[in-house]
Amino acid sequence: MRTVAIYVLLDSDDVRRYVGKAKDPAHRFKSHRWAEHLWAVSYIVLEDCEEAQWQERERFWIAHGRANGWP
């Protein structure tokens, strides 16, 4: 069973701004920093889930973030 991490990127004010998924979140964070999300200074793994469930769990965390005021 393969797992996928659901993570959130944080800016310099610790504001949670982007929810994503990755098999290797540390590597994915580095690629974010080199590409489109130069504002990202850290990330937090919100949960690990089975690969077959990542879309459902990512949607859950995006909805959770919006409900809690994450931009």
PDB file of C-alpha atoms in Angstrom:
ATOM      1  CA  MET A   1       0.000   0.000   0.000  1.00  0.00           C
ATOM      2  CA  ARG A   2       1.508   3.322  -1.092  1.00  0.00           C
ATOM      3  CA  THR A   3       0.873   6.445   0.902  1.00  0.00           C
ATOM      4  CA  VAL A   4       0.574  10.054  -0.130  1.00  0.00           C
ATOM      5  CA  ALA A   5       1.095  13.074   2.108  1.00  0.00           C
ATOM      6  CA  ILE A   6      -1.442  15.885   2.121  1.00  0.00           C
ATOM      7  CA  TYR A   7       0.438  19.060   3.040  1.00  0.00           C
ATOM      8  CA  VAL A   8      -0.042  22.794   3.396  1.00  0.00           C
ATOM      9  CA  LEU A   9       2.445  25.529   2.443  1.00  0.00           C
ATOM     10  CA  LEU A  10       2.970  28.380   4.889  1.00  0.00           C
ATOM     11  CA  ASP A  11       4.174  31.907   4.185  1.00  0.00           C
ATOM     12  CA  SER A  12       6.537  33.982   6.341  1.00  0.00           C
ATOM     13  CA  ASP A  13       3.639  34.944   8.649  1.00  0.00           C
ATOM     14  CA  ASP A  14       2.737  31.252   9.172  1.00  0.00           C
ATOM     15  CA  VAL A  15      -0.421  31.711   7.108  1.00  0.00           C
ATOM     16  CA  ARG A  16      -1.561  28.460   5.529  1.00  0.00           C
ATOM     17  CA  ARG A  17      -1.982  29.254   1.846  1.00  0.00           C
ATOM     18  CA  TYR A  18      -1.812  26.150  -0.348  1.00  0.00           C
ATOM     19  CA  VAL A  19      -2.924  22.535   0.096  1.00  0.00           C
ATOM     20  CA  GLY A  20      -1.314  19.857  -2.046  1.00  0.00           C
ATOM     21  CA  LYS A  21      -0.310  16.215  -2.176  1.00  0.00           C
ATOM     22  CA  ALA A  22       2.997  14.480  -2.697  1.00  0.00           C
ATOM     23  CA  LYS A  23       4.661  11.134  -2.211  1.00  0.00           C
ATOM     24  CA  ASP A  24       7.774  12.996  -1.062  1.00  0.00           C
ATOM     25  CA  PRO A  25       6.656  16.300   0.497  1.00  0.00           C
ATOM     26  CA  ALA A  26      10.191  17.538   1.223  1.00  0.00           C
ATOM     27  CA  HIS A  27      11.151  17.181  -2.428  1.00  0.00           C
ATOM     28  CA  ARG A  28       7.861  18.730  -3.568  1.00  0.00           C
ATOM     29  CA  PHE A  29       8.400  21.684  -1.216  1.00  0.00           C
ATOM     30  CA  LYS A  30      11.766  22.365  -2.837  1.00  0.00           C
ATOM     31  CA  SER A  31      10.196  22.351  -6.276  1.00  0.00           C
ATOM     32  CA  HIS A  32       7.511  24.783  -5.106  1.00  0.00           C
ATOM     33  CA  ARG A  33      10.228  27.114  -3.859  1.00  0.00           C
ATOM     34  CA  TRP A  34      12.024  27.076  -7.210  1.00  0.00           C
ATOM     35  CA  ALA A  35       8.901  27.527  -9.266  1.00  0.00           C
ATOM     36  CA  GLU A  36       5.579  29.123  -8.605  1.00  0.00           C
ATOM     37  CA  HIS A  37       5.384  29.614  -4.826  1.00  0.00           C
ATOM     38  CA  LEU A  38       8.400  31.711  -3.920  1.00  0.00           C
ATOM     39  CA  TRP A  39       6.528  33.047  -0.879  1.00  0.00           C
ATOM     40  CA  ALA A  40       6.436  29.569   0.734  1.00  0.00           C
ATOM     41  CA  VAL A  41       8.846  29.295   3.659  1.00  0.00           C
ATOM     42  CA  SER A  42       7.722  25.994   5.193  1.00  0.00           C
ATOM     43  CA  TYR A  43       5.201  23.197   4.989  1.00  0.00           C
ATOM     44  CA  ILE A  44       3.264  20.956   7.353  1.00  0.00           C
ATOM     45  CA  VAL A  45       2.119  17.441   6.550  1.00  0.00           C
ATOM     46  CA  LEU A  46      -1.555  17.390   7.460  1.00  0.00           C
ATOM     47  CA  GLU A  47      -1.975  13.648   7.022  1.00  0.00           C
ATOM     48  CA  ASP A  48      -0.780  10.566   5.204  1.00  0.00           C
ATOM     49  CA  CYS A  49      -3.397   8.642   3.280  1.00  0.00           C
ATOM     50  CA  GLU A  50      -3.625   5.752   0.872  1.00  0.00           C
ATOM     51  CA  GLU A  51      -2.876   6.689  -2.706  1.00  0.00           C
ATOM     52  CA  ALA A  52      -6.413   5.755  -3.781  1.00  0.00           C
ATOM     53  CA  GLN A  53      -7.870   8.325  -1.345  1.00  0.00           C
ATOM     54  CA  TRP A  54      -5.662  11.366  -1.923  1.00  0.00           C
ATOM     55  CA  GLN A  55      -8.216  13.327  -3.990  1.00  0.00           C
ATOM     56  CA  GLU A  56     -10.927  12.948  -1.356  1.00  0.00           C
ATOM     57  CA  ARG A  57      -8.544  13.884   1.460  1.00  0.00           C
ATOM     58  CA  GLU A  58      -7.080  16.862  -0.450  1.00  0.00           C
ATOM     59  CA  ARG A  59     -10.607  18.169  -1.101  1.00  0.00           C
ATOM     60  CA  PHE A  60     -11.409  17.735   2.590  1.00  0.00           C
ATOM     61  CA  TRP A  61      -8.384  19.827   3.625  1.00  0.00           C
ATOM     62  CA  ILE A  62      -9.083  22.528   1.042  1.00  0.00           C
ATOM     63  CA  ALA A  63     -12.666  22.826   2.330  1.00  0.00           C
ATOM     64  CA  HIS A  64     -11.394  22.790   5.919  1.00  0.00           C
ATOM     65  CA  GLY A  65      -8.934  25.566   5.123  1.00  0.00           C
ATOM     66  CA  ARG A  66     -11.541  27.739   3.421  1.00  0.00           C
ATOM     67  CA  ALA A  67     -13.937  27.244   6.337  1.00  0.00           C
ATOM     68  CA  ASN A  68     -11.160  28.381   8.692  1.00  0.00           C
ATOM     69  CA  GLY A  69     -10.144  31.434   6.682  1.00  0.00           C
ATOM     70  CA  TRP A  70      -7.044  30.147   4.925  1.00  0.00           C
ATOM     71  CA  PRO A  71      -6.473  32.294   1.835  1.00  0.00           C
TER      72      PRO A  71
END
